[in-house]
Structures are given as C-alpha cells and as structure tokens.
Short mmCIF file of C-alpha atoms in Angstrom, two decimals:
data_model
loop_
_atom_site.label_atom_id
_atom_site.label_comp_id
_atom_site.label_asym_id
_atom_site.label_seq_id
_atom_site.Cartn_x
_atom_site.Cartn_y
_atom_site.Cartn_z
CA MET W 685 -2.76 117.87 77.08
CA VAL W 686 0.98 117.22 77.03
CA ILE W 687 3.14 120.24 76.20
CA LYS W 688 5.99 119.04 73.99
CA LYS W 689 8.91 121.45 74.35
CA ARG W 690 11.69 119.54 76.05
CA GLN W 691 14.94 118.67 74.33
CA ILE W 692 17.17 115.76 75.28
CA LEU W 693 20.75 117.03 75.31
CA TRP W 694 22.30 113.67 74.46
CA ASP W 695 26.07 113.78 74.85
CA TRP W 696 27.96 112.30 71.90
CA THR W 697 29.80 109.89 74.23
CA ASN W 698 26.53 108.03 74.81
CA THR W 699 26.58 107.09 71.13
CA SER W 700 30.26 106.51 70.43
CA GLY W 701 32.09 106.67 73.75
CA ASN W 702 34.07 103.95 75.48
CA PRO W 703 31.88 102.04 75.96
CA PRO W 704 28.89 103.45 74.07
CA ILE W 705 25.46 103.20 75.71
CA PRO W 706 23.04 103.87 72.85
CA GLY W 707 20.27 101.74 74.37
CA LYS W 708 19.99 104.10 77.33
CA LEU W 709 18.13 106.59 75.13
CA ASP W 710 15.11 104.26 75.36
CA GLN W 711 14.59 105.53 78.92
CA VAL W 712 13.18 108.74 77.46
CA GLY W 713 9.96 107.00 76.48
CA PHE W 714 9.20 108.97 73.32
CA GLY W 715 5.60 109.20 72.24
CA ALA W 716 2.41 111.23 72.33
CA ASN W 717 2.38 111.34 76.11
CA SER W 718 6.00 112.46 76.43
CA PRO W 719 6.93 116.14 76.88
CA VAL W 720 10.09 115.46 74.82
CA THR W 721 10.08 116.89 71.30
CA ALA W 722 13.69 116.88 70.08
CA VAL W 723 17.24 115.63 70.58
CA VAL W 724 20.46 117.67 70.35
CA ASN W 725 24.01 116.31 70.57
CA TRP W 726 26.00 119.47 69.63
CA ASN W 727 26.94 117.80 66.35
CA ALA W 728 25.67 117.51 62.79
CA TRP W 729 25.29 113.72 62.78
CA VAL W 730 22.12 112.04 64.00
CA PRO W 731 22.46 109.50 66.85
CA PRO W 732 21.34 106.25 65.21
CA GLU W 733 19.66 105.18 68.46
CA LEU W 734 17.15 108.01 68.04
CA LYS W 735 15.42 105.91 65.36
CA GLY W 736 13.21 108.78 64.22
CA ARG W 737 11.30 108.93 67.49
CA ALA W 738 11.77 112.69 67.84
CA ALA W 739 13.13 115.57 65.82
CA PHE W 740 16.90 116.02 65.66
CA HIS W 741 18.41 119.50 65.61
CA PRO W 742 21.93 119.47 64.18
CA MET W 743 24.36 122.17 65.27
CA VAL W 744 26.95 124.12 63.34
CA ARG W 745 28.90 124.21 66.57
CA GLU W 746 32.18 125.89 65.61
CA LEU W 747 34.14 127.11 62.61
CA SER W 748 35.19 123.59 61.64
CA SER W 749 31.50 122.66 61.34
CA THR W 750 31.05 125.08 58.43
CA SER W 751 32.96 122.84 56.02
CA GLY W 752 33.85 119.21 55.39
CA ASN W 753 31.69 116.29 56.48
CA ASP W 754 29.69 118.23 59.06
CA TRP W 755 28.60 120.84 56.55
CA SER W 756 27.80 118.15 54.00
CA ILE W 757 25.46 116.48 56.51
CA ILE W 758 23.76 119.81 57.20
CA GLN W 759 23.22 120.51 53.50
CA ASN W 760 22.11 117.06 52.43
CA ASN W 761 19.56 116.12 55.09
CA ASN W 762 16.01 117.28 55.70
CA PHE W 763 16.50 118.82 59.11
CA ASN W 764 13.75 121.26 60.00
CA VAL W 765 15.77 123.30 62.54
CA ILE W 766 19.51 124.02 62.40
CA LEU W 767 21.36 125.52 65.38
CA PHE W 768 24.30 127.88 64.89
CA PHE W 769 27.47 128.28 66.99
CA ASN W 770 27.73 127.27 70.64
CA GLU W 771 29.12 130.07 72.86
CA PRO W 772 31.18 131.59 70.03
CA GLU W 773 32.43 134.40 72.25
CA ARG W 774 34.45 131.78 74.16
CA HIS W 775 35.97 130.27 71.03
CA GLY W 776 37.45 133.29 69.32
CA ILE W 777 34.66 133.77 66.79
CA THR W 778 33.89 137.44 66.31
CA PRO W 779 30.37 138.73 65.62
CA GLY W 780 31.59 139.92 62.22
CA LYS W 781 32.93 136.50 61.28
CA ALA W 782 29.70 134.88 62.45
CA ARG W 783 27.71 137.38 60.41
CA ASP W 784 29.63 136.48 57.24
CA ILE W 785 28.97 132.77 57.70
CA TRP W 786 25.36 133.43 58.65
CA MET W 787 24.71 135.40 55.46
CA ASN W 788 26.74 133.20 53.12
CA GLN W 789 25.86 129.73 54.42
CA MET W 790 23.00 129.73 56.91
CA ILE W 791 20.55 132.14 55.29
CA PRO W 792 20.65 130.21 51.96
CA LEU W 793 19.50 127.13 53.89
CA ARG W 794 16.42 129.06 54.92
CA LYS W 795 15.77 130.75 51.59
CA ASN W 796 16.46 127.75 49.37
CA LYS W 797 15.49 124.80 51.55
CA GLY W 798 13.00 126.19 54.05
CA ARG W 799 15.11 125.44 57.11
CA LYS W 800 14.50 127.29 60.37
CA LEU W 801 17.59 128.76 61.99
CA GLY W 802 18.59 129.12 65.62
CA SER W 803 20.85 132.00 66.57
CA PRO W 804 24.29 131.56 68.12
CA ALA W 805 23.81 130.58 71.76
CA VAL W 806 25.95 132.71 74.06
CA ALA W 807 26.66 132.51 77.77
CA SER W 808 24.59 134.83 79.97
CA ASP W 809 27.56 136.84 81.21
CA ASP W 810 28.49 140.35 80.00
CA ASN W 811 30.72 139.06 77.20
CA GLY W 812 27.99 136.80 75.91
CA ARG W 813 25.34 139.50 75.96
CA LYS W 814 27.59 142.02 74.22
CA TRP W 815 28.51 139.45 71.58
CA ILE W 816 24.92 138.56 70.67
CA GLU W 817 23.86 142.21 70.70
CA LYS W 818 26.58 143.02 68.19
CA PHE W 819 25.77 140.01 66.03
CA MET W 820 22.07 140.84 65.91
CA SER W 821 22.87 144.44 64.98
CA LEU W 822 24.84 143.14 61.97
CA ILE W 823 21.91 141.14 60.55
CA PRO W 824 19.01 143.62 60.78
CA ASN W 825 17.05 142.07 57.92
CA ASP W 826 17.99 138.42 58.39
CA LYS W 827 17.17 137.65 62.02
CA PRO W 828 17.06 134.02 63.22
CA ASP W 829 13.83 132.09 63.58
CA TYR W 830 14.77 131.29 67.18
CA LEU W 831 16.82 133.17 69.74
CA CYS W 832 18.96 130.49 71.41
CA LEU W 833 20.00 131.11 75.01
CA HIS W 834 22.08 129.49 77.74
CA TYR W 835 21.57 130.07 81.44
CA TYR W 836 23.22 128.62 84.54
CA SER W 837 22.69 129.90 88.08
CA THR W 838 21.17 129.03 91.45
CA ASN W 839 18.21 131.43 91.21
CA ALA W 840 15.13 130.42 89.22
CA ASP W 841 13.60 133.89 89.32
CA GLU W 842 16.76 135.42 87.86
CA ALA W 843 16.76 132.77 85.13
CA ILE W 844 13.18 133.63 84.20
CA LYS W 845 13.91 137.34 84.24
CA TYR W 846 16.99 136.97 82.04
CA ILE W 847 15.25 134.80 79.45
CA THR W 848 12.27 137.14 79.32
CA ASN W 849 14.35 140.27 78.93
CA MET W 850 16.44 138.70 76.17
CA HIS W 851 13.27 137.66 74.37
CA ASN W 852 12.02 141.23 74.37
CA LYS W 853 15.23 142.77 73.03
CA TRP W 854 14.65 141.62 69.46
CA ASN W 855 11.00 141.94 68.45
CA LYS W 856 10.07 139.00 70.59
CA ILE W 857 11.64 136.28 68.46
CA PRO W 858 10.62 132.85 69.82
CA VAL W 859 13.19 131.45 72.23
CA MET W 860 15.00 128.12 72.45
CA VAL W 861 16.80 127.75 75.76
CA THR W 862 19.34 125.28 74.45
CA GLU W 863 21.17 124.87 77.77
CA ILE W 864 19.92 125.57 81.27
CA ALA W 865 20.74 124.10 84.67
CA CYS W 866 21.04 124.89 88.35
CA ILE W 867 24.63 124.99 89.62
CA ASP W 868 23.74 124.65 93.31
CA ARG W 869 25.40 121.67 94.98
CA ASN W 870 22.33 120.81 97.08
CA TYR W 871 19.92 118.46 95.31
CA GLN W 872 16.77 119.89 96.91
CA ASN W 873 17.75 123.35 95.69
CA VAL W 874 18.48 121.95 92.23
CA LEU W 875 15.09 120.24 92.16
CA LYS W 876 13.30 123.42 93.23
CA PHE W 877 15.08 125.48 90.55
CA THR W 878 14.47 122.90 87.83
CA ALA W 879 10.79 122.36 88.56
CA LYS W 880 10.09 126.07 88.78
CA VAL W 881 11.89 126.98 85.56
CA CYS W 882 10.65 124.00 83.53
CA ASN W 883 7.04 124.59 84.54
CA TRP W 884 7.35 128.24 83.57
CA MET W 885 8.89 127.40 80.20
CA ASP W 886 6.20 124.81 79.50
CA GLN W 887 3.50 127.42 80.11
CA THR W 888 5.16 130.34 78.32
CA SER W 889 3.91 130.58 74.75
CA TRP W 890 7.02 132.18 73.25
CA ILE W 891 9.37 129.49 74.57
CA ALA W 892 9.57 127.13 71.59
CA GLU W 893 11.81 124.47 73.17
CA TYR W 894 14.34 124.06 75.96
CA GLY W 895 17.06 121.64 76.97
CA LEU W 896 18.11 120.77 80.51
CA PHE W 897 21.87 120.18 80.69
CA ASP W 898 22.57 117.29 80.15
CA PHE W 899 22.48 113.51 79.67
CA GLN W 900 26.02 112.19 80.09
CA ARG W 901 27.72 109.80 82.50
CA THR W 902 30.25 112.21 83.97
CA VAL W 903 29.99 115.78 85.20
CA ALA W 904 31.00 118.00 82.29
CA ASP W 905 33.29 120.25 84.35
CA ASP W 906 33.73 121.82 87.78
CA PHE W 907 31.19 124.52 86.95
CA VAL W 908 28.35 122.03 86.49
CA SER W 909 26.76 120.69 89.67
CA PRO W 910 26.95 116.94 90.35
CA ALA W 911 23.56 117.34 92.05
CA ALA W 912 22.06 118.37 88.69
CA GLN W 913 23.19 115.26 86.78
CA LEU W 914 20.48 113.66 84.67
CA MET W 915 22.36 110.40 84.19
CA ASP W 916 24.54 108.31 86.51
CA ALA W 917 27.89 106.69 85.78
CA ASN W 918 26.17 103.59 84.39
CA GLY W 919 23.96 105.53 82.00
CA ASN W 920 20.79 105.17 84.04
CA PHE W 921 18.66 108.28 84.44
CA THR W 922 18.76 109.95 87.83
CA GLU W 923 15.57 110.98 89.64
CA LEU W 924 15.93 114.43 88.08
CA GLY W 925 16.45 112.93 84.62
CA LYS W 926 13.31 110.80 84.99
CA LYS W 927 11.27 113.78 86.14
CA TYR W 928 12.44 115.84 83.19
CA CYS W 929 11.52 113.12 80.70
CA HIS W 930 8.19 112.07 82.17
CA GLU W 931 6.72 114.53 84.67
CA GLN W 932 4.58 117.51 83.69
CA PRO W 933 4.23 119.71 85.59
CA MET W 934 7.48 118.84 87.33
CA LYS W 935 7.19 118.44 91.07
CA GLY W 936 9.73 119.96 93.42
CA PRO W 937 10.66 119.11 97.01
CA GLY W 938 7.72 117.70 98.92
CA GLY W 939 5.95 116.66 95.74
CA LYS W 940 4.70 120.15 94.91
CA ALA W 941 4.47 121.40 91.34
CA LEU W 942 6.26 124.63 92.05
CA MET W 943 5.23 128.11 91.02
CA ALA W 944 6.83 129.48 87.93
CA GLU W 945 7.33 133.21 87.71
CA LEU W 946 7.76 135.56 84.80
CA VAL W 947 9.12 139.05 84.86
CA SER W 948 8.61 140.31 81.35
CA GLU W 949 9.60 143.57 79.73
CA ASP W 950 7.53 145.26 77.05
CA GLY W 951 8.88 147.39 74.28
CA GLU W 952 8.84 150.52 76.42
CA GLY W 953 10.51 149.02 79.45
CA ALA W 954 7.39 148.45 81.55
CA VAL W 955 7.54 145.11 83.25
CA GLY W 956 4.81 142.89 84.57
CA VAL W 957 4.46 139.52 86.23
CA GLN W 958 3.12 136.07 85.46
CA SER W 959 3.00 133.34 88.06
CA LEU W 960 1.68 129.79 87.88
CA ALA W 961 0.90 127.86 91.07
CA ALA W 962 0.32 124.37 89.75
CA ASP W 963 0.14 122.84 93.23
CA GLY W 964 -2.55 125.20 94.51
CA ALA W 965 -3.22 126.63 97.94
CA GLU W 966 -5.94 126.03 100.47
CA ALA W 967 -8.50 128.82 100.88
CA ASP W 968 -11.91 128.47 102.51
CA GLY W 969 -11.72 124.71 102.14
CA GLU W 970 -11.24 124.88 98.38
CA LEU W 971 -8.25 124.05 96.22
CA ILE W 972 -7.26 127.30 94.56
CA GLU W 973 -4.64 127.92 91.87
CA PRO W 974 -3.84 131.64 91.66
CA LEU W 975 -2.01 133.35 88.84
CA SER W 976 -1.24 136.93 87.96
CA HIS W 977 0.16 138.65 84.86
CA GLU W 978 1.95 140.80 82.92
CA GLU W 979 2.59 143.13 80.04
CA GLY W 980 0.77 145.31 77.53
CA GLU W 981 0.82 148.63 75.75
CA ALA W 982 -2.41 150.66 75.62
CA ALA W 983 -5.23 150.97 78.14
CA VAL W 984 -8.70 149.92 76.98
CA GLY W 985 -12.27 150.07 78.31
CA ALA W 986 -14.42 152.75 79.90
CA ALA W 987 -13.13 155.77 81.82
CA ALA W 988 -11.78 155.01 85.30
CA ALA W 989 -13.24 156.24 88.54
CA ALA W 990 -11.29 158.91 90.37
CA GLU W 991 -11.35 159.72 94.07
CA ASN W 992 -14.41 160.79 96.06
CA GLY W 993 -17.06 162.10 93.62
CA ALA W 994 -15.90 159.94 90.71
CA GLU W 995 -16.23 156.82 92.83
CA GLU W 996 -19.80 157.78 93.72
CA GLU W 997 -20.62 158.48 90.08
CA ALA W 998 -19.32 155.07 89.08
CA SER W 999 -21.51 153.47 91.74
CA MET W 1000 -24.59 155.01 90.16
CA GLY W 1001 -23.56 154.10 86.60
CA ILE W 1002 -21.60 151.07 85.45
CA MET W 1003 -21.38 149.59 88.92
CA ALA W 1004 -25.16 149.57 89.38
CA ALA W 1005 -25.51 146.87 86.76
CA ILE W 1006 -23.02 144.40 88.15
CA SER W 1007 -23.87 141.27 90.11
CA GLN W 1008 -23.79 141.04 93.87
CA ASP W 1009 -20.75 138.74 93.67
CA ALA W 1010 -18.92 141.23 91.45
CA GLN W 1011 -19.82 144.10 93.76
CA LYS W 1012 -18.41 142.20 96.74
CA ALA W 1013 -15.19 141.46 94.85
CA LEU W 1014 -14.86 145.12 93.88
CA ASN W 1015 -15.57 146.19 97.47
CA LEU W 1016 -12.82 143.91 98.74
CA HIS W 1017 -10.37 145.55 96.38
CA ASN W 1018 -11.45 149.08 97.23
CA ASN W 1019 -11.61 148.58 100.98
CA LYS W 1020 -8.06 147.32 100.90
CA ARG W 1021 -6.98 150.18 98.61
CA LYS W 1022 -8.68 152.73 100.87
CA GLY W 1023 -6.49 151.53 103.73
CA LYS W 1024 -3.45 152.56 101.68
CA ALA W 1025 -4.98 155.88 100.56
CA LEU W 1026 -5.26 154.62 96.96
CA LYS W 1027 -7.91 155.59 94.44
CA ALA W 1028 -10.84 153.21 94.22
CA LEU W 1029 -11.14 150.97 91.21
CA ALA W 1030 -14.11 151.35 88.88
CA TRP W 1031 -15.86 148.29 87.52
CA ASP W 1032 -15.36 148.18 83.76
CA ALA W 1033 -17.96 146.33 81.72
CA LYS W 1034 -15.64 145.72 78.78
CA LEU W 1035 -12.90 144.29 80.99
CA ALA W 1036 -15.50 142.10 82.70
CA ALA W 1037 -16.84 140.83 79.36
CA ASN W 1038 -13.34 140.00 78.17
CA ALA W 1039 -12.53 138.32 81.48
CA THR W 1040 -15.67 136.19 81.24
CA ALA W 1041 -14.91 135.22 77.66
CA TYR W 1042 -11.42 134.08 78.63
CA ALA W 1043 -12.75 132.22 81.69
CA LYS W 1044 -14.89 130.20 79.27
CA VAL W 1045 -11.79 129.41 77.23
CA LEU W 1046 -10.05 128.10 80.36
CA ALA W 1047 -13.12 126.10 81.36
CA GLN W 1048 -13.21 124.47 77.94
CA LYS W 1049 -9.49 123.66 78.08
CA GLY W 1050 -9.74 122.45 81.65
CA LYS W 1051 -6.42 123.97 82.66
CA MET W 1052 -4.86 127.20 83.84
CA GLU W 1053 -2.85 129.32 81.44
CA HIS W 1054 -2.56 133.04 80.83
CA SER W 1055 -4.04 134.70 77.80
CA PRO W 1056 -1.55 136.07 75.25
CA GLY W 1057 -0.49 139.62 76.04
CA ASP W 1058 -1.56 140.91 72.64
CA GLN W 1059 -5.14 139.92 73.43
CA ARG W 1060 -5.27 142.24 76.44
CA PRO W 1061 -3.02 145.24 75.76
CA GLY W 1062 -2.36 147.39 78.81
CA GLN W 1063 -4.02 144.91 81.16
CA GLY W 1064 -2.80 142.86 84.06
CA GLU W 1065 -4.41 139.48 84.65
CA ASN W 1066 -5.14 137.47 87.80
CA LEU W 1067 -6.43 133.92 87.51
CA ALA W 1068 -7.87 131.47 90.01
CA ALA W 1069 -9.30 127.97 89.73
CA GLY W 1070 -10.93 125.84 92.34
CA SER W 1071 -13.52 123.25 93.20
CA GLY W 1072 -16.50 123.96 95.40
CA ASN W 1073 -18.13 127.36 95.44
CA LEU W 1074 -15.28 129.47 94.10
CA ASN W 1075 -16.59 132.84 92.97
CA LEU W 1076 -15.35 136.35 92.24
CA GLU W 1077 -15.40 137.41 95.87
CA SER W 1078 -13.40 134.43 97.19
CA SER W 1079 -10.89 134.79 94.36
CA ALA W 1080 -10.36 138.47 95.18
CA LYS W 1081 -9.94 137.54 98.85
CA LEU W 1082 -7.26 135.00 97.92
CA TRP W 1083 -5.27 137.54 95.94
CA LEU W 1084 -5.61 140.26 98.56
CA ASP W 1085 -4.66 137.91 101.40
CA GLU W 1086 -1.14 137.93 99.98
CA GLU W 1087 -0.74 141.26 101.79
CA LYS W 1088 0.75 139.32 104.68
CA THR W 1089 3.70 138.25 102.52
CA TYR W 1090 4.40 141.70 101.10
CA HIS W 1091 6.84 143.81 103.12
CA GLY W 1092 7.34 146.87 100.95
CA GLU W 1093 9.76 145.37 98.46
CA VAL W 1094 10.51 146.99 95.13
CA ILE W 1095 9.17 144.77 92.34
CA PRO W 1096 10.37 141.99 91.94
CA GLN W 1097 12.61 141.81 95.03
CA GLY W 1098 12.08 139.29 97.80
CA ASN W 1099 9.68 136.40 97.33
CA PHE W 1100 7.80 138.05 94.50
CA GLY W 1101 5.80 134.93 93.68
CA SER W 1102 4.14 135.09 97.08
CA TYR W 1103 2.86 138.64 96.80
CA GLY W 1104 2.58 139.55 93.10
CA HIS W 1105 -1.18 139.01 92.98
CA TYR W 1106 -1.71 141.43 95.86
CA THR W 1107 0.49 144.11 94.38
CA GLN W 1108 -1.43 143.99 91.09
CA CYS W 1109 -4.68 144.47 92.99
CA MET W 1110 -3.14 147.42 94.85
CA TRP W 1111 -1.15 149.06 92.06
CA LYS W 1112 -1.38 152.84 92.43
CA SER W 1113 -1.94 153.62 88.75
CA THR W 1114 -4.49 150.84 88.13
CA THR W 1115 -7.95 152.37 87.89
CA LYS W 1116 -10.25 149.74 86.38
CA LEU W 1117 -11.25 146.17 87.19
CA GLY W 1118 -13.35 143.56 85.44
CA MET W 1119 -13.85 139.93 86.49
CA GLY W 1120 -15.57 136.88 85.10
CA SER W 1121 -15.92 133.16 85.75
CA ALA W 1122 -16.92 129.91 84.07
CA LYS W 1123 -17.27 126.31 85.18
CA GLY W 1124 -15.60 123.47 83.31
CA SER W 1125 -16.75 119.90 82.76
CA ASN W 1126 -14.05 118.84 85.22
CA GLY W 1127 -15.98 120.55 88.02
CA GLN W 1128 -13.44 123.34 88.36
CA THR W 1129 -14.50 126.97 88.33
CA TYR W 1130 -12.14 129.37 86.56
CA VAL W 1131 -12.00 133.03 87.56
CA VAL W 1132 -10.28 135.77 85.58
CA GLY W 1133 -9.52 139.27 86.82
CA ARG W 1134 -8.46 141.99 84.38
CA TYR W 1135 -6.77 145.21 85.55
CA SER W 1136 -6.11 148.38 83.60
CA PRO W 1137 -3.61 149.91 83.44
CA GLN W 1138 -1.38 146.97 84.38
CA GLY W 1139 0.68 146.92 87.54
CA ASN W 1140 3.84 145.27 88.85
CA ILE W 1141 6.30 147.55 87.13
CA VAL W 1142 9.87 146.47 87.84
CA GLY W 1143 11.79 148.93 90.00
CA GLN W 1144 8.63 150.40 91.51
CA LYS W 1145 6.40 149.77 94.50
CA PRO W 1146 2.63 149.41 94.31
CA TYR W 1147 1.99 152.40 96.58
#
C-alpha cells in the first residue's frame, strides 16, 4: 500500500518565472500509486499546472499575505489546509503579533469554514524554538491542527530526534515537516540522509505530511546544498527528485532502503526508540527485517520475576505453560542478561497474547510497522520478519547479536540504529517479556517481542 504523505515544494518561478516551466510538474506522476499528496508554493495562489491532481496548501507566508489579494484567495477558496507564516522569527514578526492575527483571522477560518490550520513554521535554531514556544503559550485553547516544522542538517538521527521532541512538546499535535533537507555537499551523504528520514516519516503515524526542499532550477542560497537539488537548471528532476516522487521506501547508497530511527519523548521525559530496517539483514540464511520501539506510560501484565528464587518460581508457574520455542527465546535473553549480572526476565502471558495479536495484524497487512504507542503503554517493542523458518528463538538471536555493535554508549549516542534492539533486550529495569508470531499470505513470518517496562531511555545505559 502506498503511503501518501509527500509534498511537492514547487517554487513559484516554475509557474511564472523567466521562462516558466509549468509542464515540468508532470514529472511527479500524480495518482493512486504516487506517494505525493499535496503541493505547496509558499503562496496563496494555486499553480494552474497542478490541474487538481493533488491537494494544494496555500500559505499565509508573511504580514502582507494577511490582506489584499492573497487574503481574498484564502477566504474565497475551498482549501482544506492553510499554512501560517514561514519562519516569522526571521522576518520581524513577534509571537504576540502572530497571536493576534491567528485569533482574529485564522481561527475564524476553522470555526466558520472548517479549515485545518498549520502553525507558523520556524527554523530549528534557538531563536526559532523560543519563538514557537512563546506563540503556543499565547494560544492555549486554540492550538493548530498541525505543528509545522523546518529542519536542515547533515545528521538524519538528529533530524528525527528534533522532530519527535517537538511533536511531544504540545500534546502530540500531528506534524507537517514543511521543509527538510540535508545540507551536506556530498551526494552520497545527502542520499543517505534523505532516504533514512523520508522512510521514517512515511512509517511514523503522527507525521501527517512532509516536504523535501525543493523543486526549483537554481540553488536557493549558499546554505542549501547543490547536492540536494531536486531539479536541474533545465527543470528536469534530478535522481534525488525522481526518488522522492516515485520510490517508496526510498533507497540509499548501494540500493538499500535505509533504516529510519526514532528517538521519541513521552510526557514524562522518558525516551524510547523505533527503528525500521526496510532492506533487511541476513541471519541463518533468512531475510530478516528487525525493528525495535519506543514509548509508553504505565506497566501492564503479570508480576515480574526477580533474581534467584523469583526466577525459579516463574519457571514453575507462567513459564511452564509456554512453548519450547518461546522458552528458548526467553533463555537466550536471560543467558545474555546473566552475563551482565542483570535480573532474568519473566515470561508474561498477557504480553505474549498481545504480541501474537499484533503479529497477526502485521501478517494480514503484509508489511512491517510498529503498533501505536497508546496500544502498548509502558512497553517496548521489537519486530522481525523473514522467510523460511523464522521463529521466536531466531528472532531473539538476531536482536541479541547486536551486542557486537554496542560499545557502552549512552542512548542514543554512536550508531544507535545498529544496537538499539540489543539494548532493549538487556535494559536493566525491564522485567517481563512476551513474544508472538504469525505467518502472512506472502510467505513471510512476523515476530513481535513486547518488553515491560520499556527500555532505551535517552541519557542512560542499559546496564
């Protein structure tokens, strides 16, 4: 199934520049099989070359857009989503001034006409963050429908972390990343960043839409990387532009659909991890796709086993009823934990039942994606999928084999995506484990591991 979240940031010069190149928009290939869902041109007017093939999101870009012809277009058209102010902190617009316009002009569009509103989109520097924090504090009862964000850097993991943390600041309002790009000057690095971030955003449920900067014939400024251009001087899409419009998941250097990582913060500051390896990894002759996850609030399930006597008691109780495959998977976890002087995990029947139920969901969908955090409060989640005889034991072995890539880093330092599954398995405060599996019609077996309490807390080590 195609995930339709991508915006085409279509520079106004493509429509009315010298010369205009409106026909070049046809390269997007709109339709049911396209990941593209909307077009933005930082203006109120619709590019005529769009021809209704995707949604158009007009923007009240600056103060001049709040009156005259631009405002008339906003008021008199049936736009579903309206974006508000582009990096206002860099254009002399104070949070107070923005609040006044928001309450007097934008909110009536929502109340009277049913429009959805995007917040001002600020830069990700200190000034931008302080600006949006102040603005949001001034509209406590009239929050936007979407939190709009910009992000430019060379580090995909930092991009993911920033977007996630911003999402969690304000009651988890859905996010539109209305500008994002890698500013590295090396194309392979740009491709790696772009594939990793786009794949993560496609798979992250609270990302509503996102726009890769941008489709125009010239580099916007010295800050933007020429290696990240989506369009060449003649208006033809670059390799990166074509990938963005047509490829899902996006493939990075070497043709691999790169892992996307999430560092997400819950309401109390605990942070977990989600990772998606769309390219897979070889293990025991099978193609395996491991994932691990994330956040929650309250622990659930049966009481955990403690050291020594409690572990024995669990063996005679809940653990006695589990399958041989489950017992082997649990033993793998506990043998590895014993080597680090960690408490053994107890098998939890409720966690196992929930894991099995979600494995069946994945098998029916025929694809890998994490369950929503609110469906598993307080629980971490590891996922695996593979052909052949993938089972609970081999999945646990795959996750635990990441020990070789973990060198004592504080979460999420270093190459977190290469060891996050292992650290969840080994998290010192995790006490319970449940696993389940299901086979899909595509021949793939899907394995789910649930851990309680969750691990991978940012700023801590597993043991």
